[in-house]
CSV table of C-alpha atoms and ligand atoms in Angstrom, one decimal:
chain,number,residue,atom,x,y,z
A,190,MET,CA,20.1,-15.0,9.7
A,191,PRO,CA,19.0,-18.7,9.4
A,192,LYS,CA,21.3,-20.8,7.3
A,193,GLY,CA,20.8,-24.0,5.0
A,194,GLY,CA,18.9,-22.8,2.2
A,195,VAL,CA,18.7,-20.9,-1.1
A,196,THR,CA,17.2,-17.4,-0.7
A,197,ILE,CA,14.1,-17.3,-2.7
A,198,TYR,CA,10.9,-15.2,-2.6
A,199,CYS,CA,8.7,-16.7,0.7
A,200,PRO,CA,4.8,-15.7,-0.5
A,201,LYS,CA,4.2,-15.4,3.3
A,202,CYS,CA,7.2,-13.2,4.4
A,203,GLU,CA,6.7,-11.4,1.2
A,204,VAL,CA,10.4,-10.9,0.9
A,205,PHE,CA,13.2,-13.1,-0.2
A,206,ARG,CA,14.2,-15.5,2.6
A,207,PRO,CA,16.7,-18.7,2.9
A,208,CYS,CA,14.2,-21.6,2.1
A,209,LYS,CA,15.1,-25.2,2.2
A,210,ALA,CA,14.0,-27.7,-0.5
A,211,ILE,CA,12.0,-30.7,0.8
A,212,SER,CA,10.1,-33.5,-0.8
A,213,PRO,CA,6.7,-32.4,-2.2
A,214,THR,CA,5.3,-35.4,-0.1
A,215,ALA,CA,5.7,-33.2,2.7
A,216,MET,CA,2.6,-31.2,1.4
A,217,GLY,CA,0.8,-34.4,0.5
A,218,MET,CA,1.7,-34.0,-3.2
A,219,PRO,CA,3.1,-36.9,-5.5
A,220,SER,CA,6.8,-37.2,-5.4
A,221,HIS,CA,7.5,-36.5,-9.0
A,222,ARG,CA,9.1,-33.3,-10.0
A,223,ARG,CA,8.7,-33.2,-13.7
A,224,TRP,CA,5.4,-31.6,-14.9
A,225,THR,CA,3.9,-30.8,-18.3
A,226,ARG,CA,0.8,-29.4,-19.7
A,227,SER,CA,-0.1,-29.3,-23.2
A,228,ASP,CA,-3.7,-28.3,-23.4
A,229,PHE,CA,-2.7,-24.5,-24.4
A,230,GLY,CA,0.8,-25.1,-26.0
A,231,GLN,CA,3.5,-26.9,-24.1
A,232,VAL,CA,4.1,-25.7,-20.6
A,233,ALA,CA,6.9,-27.7,-18.6
A,234,TRP,CA,8.0,-27.0,-15.2
A,235,PHE,CA,10.3,-28.5,-12.4
A,236,ARG,CA,8.4,-28.5,-9.2
A,237,ARG,CA,10.1,-28.3,-5.7
A,238,CYS,CA,8.5,-27.9,-2.4
A,239,ARG,CA,10.4,-25.2,-0.2
A,240,GLN,CA,10.2,-24.4,3.4
A,241,CYS,CA,10.8,-20.8,4.5
A,242,LEU,CA,13.5,-20.9,7.4
A,243,THR,CA,12.3,-17.8,8.9
A,244,CYS,CA,8.3,-18.5,8.9
A,245,SER,CA,8.2,-22.4,8.3
A,246,HIS,CA,5.7,-21.9,5.5
A,247,LYS,CA,5.8,-24.5,3.0
A,248,PHE,CA,5.0,-23.9,-0.7
A,249,LEU,CA,5.5,-25.2,-4.1
A,250,THR,CA,7.6,-23.6,-6.6
A,251,ALA,CA,7.7,-24.3,-10.6
A,252,GLU,CA,11.0,-23.8,-12.4
A,253,VAL,CA,10.1,-22.6,-15.9
A,254,GLU,CA,11.7,-20.8,-18.8
A,255,GLU,CA,11.6,-17.1,-18.0
A,256,ALA,CA,9.7,-16.2,-21.2
A,257,ARG,CA,6.5,-18.2,-19.6
A,258,ILE,CA,6.7,-15.6,-16.8
A,259,ARG,CA,7.0,-12.8,-19.2
A,260,GLU,CA,3.9,-14.2,-21.0
A,261,LEU,CA,2.1,-14.5,-17.7
A,262,VAL,CA,2.7,-10.9,-17.2
A,263,SER,CA,1.6,-9.7,-20.5
A,264,LEU,CA,-1.6,-11.7,-20.3
A,265,ARG,CA,-2.3,-10.1,-16.9
A,266,GLU,CA,-1.7,-6.6,-18.4
A,267,ARG,CA,-4.5,-7.5,-21.0
A,268,LEU,CA,-6.7,-8.9,-18.7
A,269,SER,CA,-6.5,-6.0,-16.2
A,270,GLU,CA,-7.4,-3.5,-19.2
A,271,LYS,CA,-10.7,-5.5,-19.5
A,272,TYR,CA,-11.4,-5.9,-15.7
A,273,LYS,CA,-10.6,-2.1,-15.2
A,274,LEU,CA,-13.7,-1.3,-17.2
A,275,GLN,CA,-15.9,-3.8,-15.6
A,276,VAL,CA,-14.8,-2.5,-12.2
A,277,ARG,CA,-15.5,1.1,-13.2
A,278,ALA,CA,-19.1,0.0,-14.6
A,279,ILE,CA,-19.9,-1.9,-11.4
A,280,ARG,CA,-18.9,1.2,-9.2
A,281,ARG,CA,-20.7,3.6,-11.4
A,282,GLN,CA,-23.9,1.3,-11.2
A,283,ARG,CA,-23.7,1.0,-7.4
A,284,PRO,CA,-22.6,4.5,-5.8
A,285,TRP,CA,-23.1,2.7,-2.3
A,286,LEU,CA,-19.9,0.9,-3.0
A,287,ARG,CA,-17.8,4.1,-3.0
A,288,ARG,CA,-16.7,5.6,0.4
A,289,ASN,CA,-19.1,8.1,1.4
A,290,GLU,CA,-16.5,11.0,1.8
A,291,THR,CA,-17.4,13.2,5.0
A,292,VAL,CA,-14.2,15.1,5.3
A,293,PRO,CA,-14.7,18.7,4.0
A,294,LEU,CA,-12.9,19.4,0.6
A,295,ASP,CA,-11.4,22.6,2.1
A,296,LEU,CA,-9.8,20.8,5.0
A,297,ALA,CA,-8.4,18.1,2.6
A,298,ARG,CA,-7.0,20.9,0.4
A,299,ARG,CA,-5.5,22.6,3.5
A,300,PHE,CA,-4.0,19.4,4.6
A,301,VAL,CA,-2.1,18.7,1.3
A,302,ALA,CA,-1.0,22.4,0.9
A,303,SER,CA,0.5,22.0,4.4
A,304,THR,CA,2.4,18.6,3.8
A,305,ALA,CA,3.3,18.3,0.2
A,306,TRP,CA,6.8,18.9,-0.9
A,307,TRP,CA,8.7,19.0,-4.2
A,308,LEU,CA,12.0,17.3,-3.4
A,309,THR,CA,14.2,17.9,-6.6
A,310,HIS,CA,13.5,21.7,-7.2
A,311,SER,CA,16.0,23.5,-9.1
A,312,SER,CA,17.1,25.4,-6.1
A,313,GLY,CA,18.8,22.4,-4.8
A,314,SER,CA,16.7,22.3,-1.7
A,315,PRO,CA,13.1,20.7,-1.3
A,316,VAL,CA,10.3,23.4,-1.5
A,317,ARG,CA,6.7,23.3,-0.3
A,318,ALA,CA,4.3,22.3,-3.2
A,319,PRO,CA,0.9,23.6,-2.0
A,320,GLY,CA,-0.3,23.5,-5.6
A,321,HIS,CA,-1.2,19.6,-5.2
A,322,ALA,CA,-4.0,20.6,-3.1
A,323,ASP,CA,-5.7,21.8,-6.5
A,324,ARG,CA,-5.4,18.3,-7.8
A,325,ILE,CA,-7.6,16.5,-5.2
A,326,TYR,CA,-10.4,14.5,-6.8
A,327,GLN,CA,-13.1,12.1,-5.6
A,328,SER,CA,-12.1,8.5,-6.0
A,329,HIS,CA,-13.8,5.4,-4.6
A,330,HIS,CA,-11.5,5.8,-1.4
A,331,GLY,CA,-12.9,9.5,-1.1
A,332,TRP,CA,-10.4,12.5,-1.4
A,333,ALA,CA,-7.4,11.4,-3.3
A,334,VAL,CA,-4.2,13.1,-5.1
A,335,ASP,CA,-2.2,11.2,-7.6
A,336,PHE,CA,1.6,11.5,-7.2
A,337,GLY,CA,3.1,9.4,-10.1
A,338,ALA,CA,2.3,5.8,-9.7
A,339,ASN,CA,0.9,6.1,-6.2
A,340,THR,CA,-2.3,8.0,-4.8
A,341,PHE,CA,-2.3,9.5,-1.4
A,342,LEU,CA,-5.8,9.0,0.2
A,343,VAL,CA,-6.1,12.3,1.8
A,344,GLY,CA,-9.7,11.9,2.9
A,345,LYS,CA,-9.0,8.4,4.6
A,346,ALA,CA,-5.7,9.8,6.2
A,347,ILE,CA,-7.8,12.8,7.8
A,348,GLU,CA,-10.7,10.4,8.9
A,349,ARG,CA,-8.4,8.0,10.5
A,350,CYS,CA,-6.4,10.7,12.2
A,351,THR,CA,-9.9,12.2,13.6
A,352,ILE,CA,-10.6,8.9,15.1
A,353,ALA,CA,-7.1,8.8,16.9
A,354,ILE,CA,-7.4,12.4,18.1
A,355,ASN,CA,-10.9,11.8,19.4
A,356,GLU,CA,-9.6,8.8,21.3
A,357,PHE,CA,-6.8,10.9,22.7
A,358,LEU,CA,-9.5,13.6,23.7
A,359,ASP,CA,-11.4,10.9,25.7
A,360,VAL,CA,-8.4,9.9,27.4
A,361,THR,CA,-7.6,13.5,28.1
A,362,ALA,CA,-11.1,14.1,29.4
A,363,SER,CA,-10.4,11.3,32.0
A,364,GLY,CA,-7.5,13.3,33.3
A,365,GLN,CA,-4.8,11.5,31.7
A,366,VAL,CA,-3.2,14.0,29.4
A,367,PRO,CA,-1.3,12.5,26.4
A,368,THR,CA,2.1,13.9,25.2
A,369,ARG,CA,2.3,15.7,21.9
A,370,THR,CA,5.1,13.0,20.7
A,371,GLU,CA,2.3,10.3,21.4
A,372,VAL,CA,-0.2,12.0,19.4
A,373,ALA,CA,2.0,12.8,16.6
A,374,ALA,CA,3.3,9.2,16.4
A,375,ALA,CA,-0.3,7.9,15.8
A,376,ILE,CA,-1.1,10.6,13.2
A,377,LYS,CA,2.0,10.0,11.2
A,378,LYS,CA,1.3,6.1,11.2
A,379,HIS,CA,-2.4,6.8,9.9
A,380,VAL,CA,-1.1,9.2,7.3
A,381,SER,CA,1.6,6.5,6.2
A,382,GLY,CA,-1.2,4.1,5.8
A,383,ALA,CA,-3.4,5.9,3.3
A,384,VAL,CA,-1.5,5.2,0.2
A,385,ALA,CA,-2.8,3.4,-2.9
A,386,ASN,CA,-0.8,2.0,-5.8
A,387,VAL,CA,-1.4,2.7,-9.7
A,388,GLU,CA,-4.4,0.3,-9.6
A,389,GLY,CA,-6.2,2.3,-6.9
A,390,HIS,CA,-5.4,-0.6,-4.6
A,391,GLU,CA,-4.8,0.5,-0.9
A,392,TYR,CA,-1.5,-0.9,0.4
A,393,SER,CA,-2.1,-3.4,3.2
A,394,GLY,CA,0.5,-2.0,5.5
A,395,TYR,CA,2.2,1.2,5.9
A,396,TYR,CA,4.0,3.2,3.1
A,397,PRO,CA,7.6,3.6,4.2
A,398,VAL,CA,8.6,6.7,5.8
A,399,ASP,CA,12.0,8.0,4.6
A,400,ASN,CA,13.1,10.5,7.1
A,401,GLN,CA,9.8,12.3,7.7
A,402,ASP,CA,8.5,11.8,4.1
A,403,LEU,CA,6.4,9.6,2.1
A,404,VAL,CA,8.4,9.8,-1.0
A,405,PHE,CA,6.7,9.6,-4.4
A,406,GLY,CA,9.3,10.0,-7.1
A,407,ALA,CA,10.1,13.7,-6.9
A,408,GLN,CA,7.2,14.5,-4.8
A,409,SER,CA,6.5,13.8,-1.0
A,410,ILE,CA,4.0,14.1,2.0
A,411,ASP,CA,5.7,15.0,5.0
A,412,VAL,CA,4.3,13.2,8.0
A,413,ALA,CA,5.7,15.4,10.7
A,414,ASP,CA,3.8,18.3,8.9
A,415,ALA,CA,0.8,16.1,8.8
A,416,ALA,CA,1.2,15.9,12.6
A,417,SER,CA,1.5,19.4,13.2
A,418,PHE,CA,-1.3,20.3,11.0
A,419,MET,CA,-3.8,17.9,12.5
A,420,ILE,CA,-2.7,18.7,16.1
A,421,LYS,CA,-3.2,22.5,15.4
A,422,GLU,CA,-6.6,22.0,13.4
A,423,SER,CA,-8.2,19.8,15.8
A,424,GLY,CA,-7.4,22.1,18.8
A,425,ILE,CA,-5.9,19.4,20.9
A,426,ALA,CA,-2.5,21.3,20.8
A,427,GLU,CA,-3.4,23.4,23.8
A,428,LEU,CA,-4.0,20.3,26.1
A,429,LEU,CA,-1.0,18.2,25.2
A,430,LEU,CA,2.0,17.9,27.4
A,431,ASP,CA,5.2,19.0,25.7
A,432,ALA,CA,7.2,15.7,25.2
B,216,ZN,ZN1,8.6,-17.0,5.2
């Protein structure tokens, strides 16, 4: 762990990292640090230039009274309500913007029924929750199912697994047979990448896999179940090497 800086949020690493303070002139900015704007009420801040000791990214910070940040968040909330309506209207007027779903609904339903769990069942042990399959709906991402604040994009998950399985089939046809572990790992990865947040915005990376689960509050999608399901459904199971 690098030393020599206060741990603050690095916008490039997207986590809190030790960052050193450097002069704003290092970024071609004026050297003075006390700034105010009074066009919409008084906003005053203390500027610092920081450099992340992990990735070397340089960025400006503004130290303000915390009330300004709360104000920013509440303004964003209000704006987002307005934008949500506009975004909905844009998508309604232009159906071609929506992902053209090609995965059969029946396959999506069986996928969810085979992989969904209810983690906090009264019995004390997780139980399968096939009923989530009935809650699949068509979003602009294709088939989707909501789990609290997150949405599992089952159509995209299956589509990406299908591409990966086809690549494995091509490799197999050339005589190089993949192992079950390899195929399962690729499927698990694609499934963990098909999650959107409450705004319907797909996460840019992969949703964390906890043990074998994408945990959404009290519910989960089991990625090992997903691998078994896709391997069995696709018929590739009979070709794979056991390892
Ligand atoms: Zn960084």
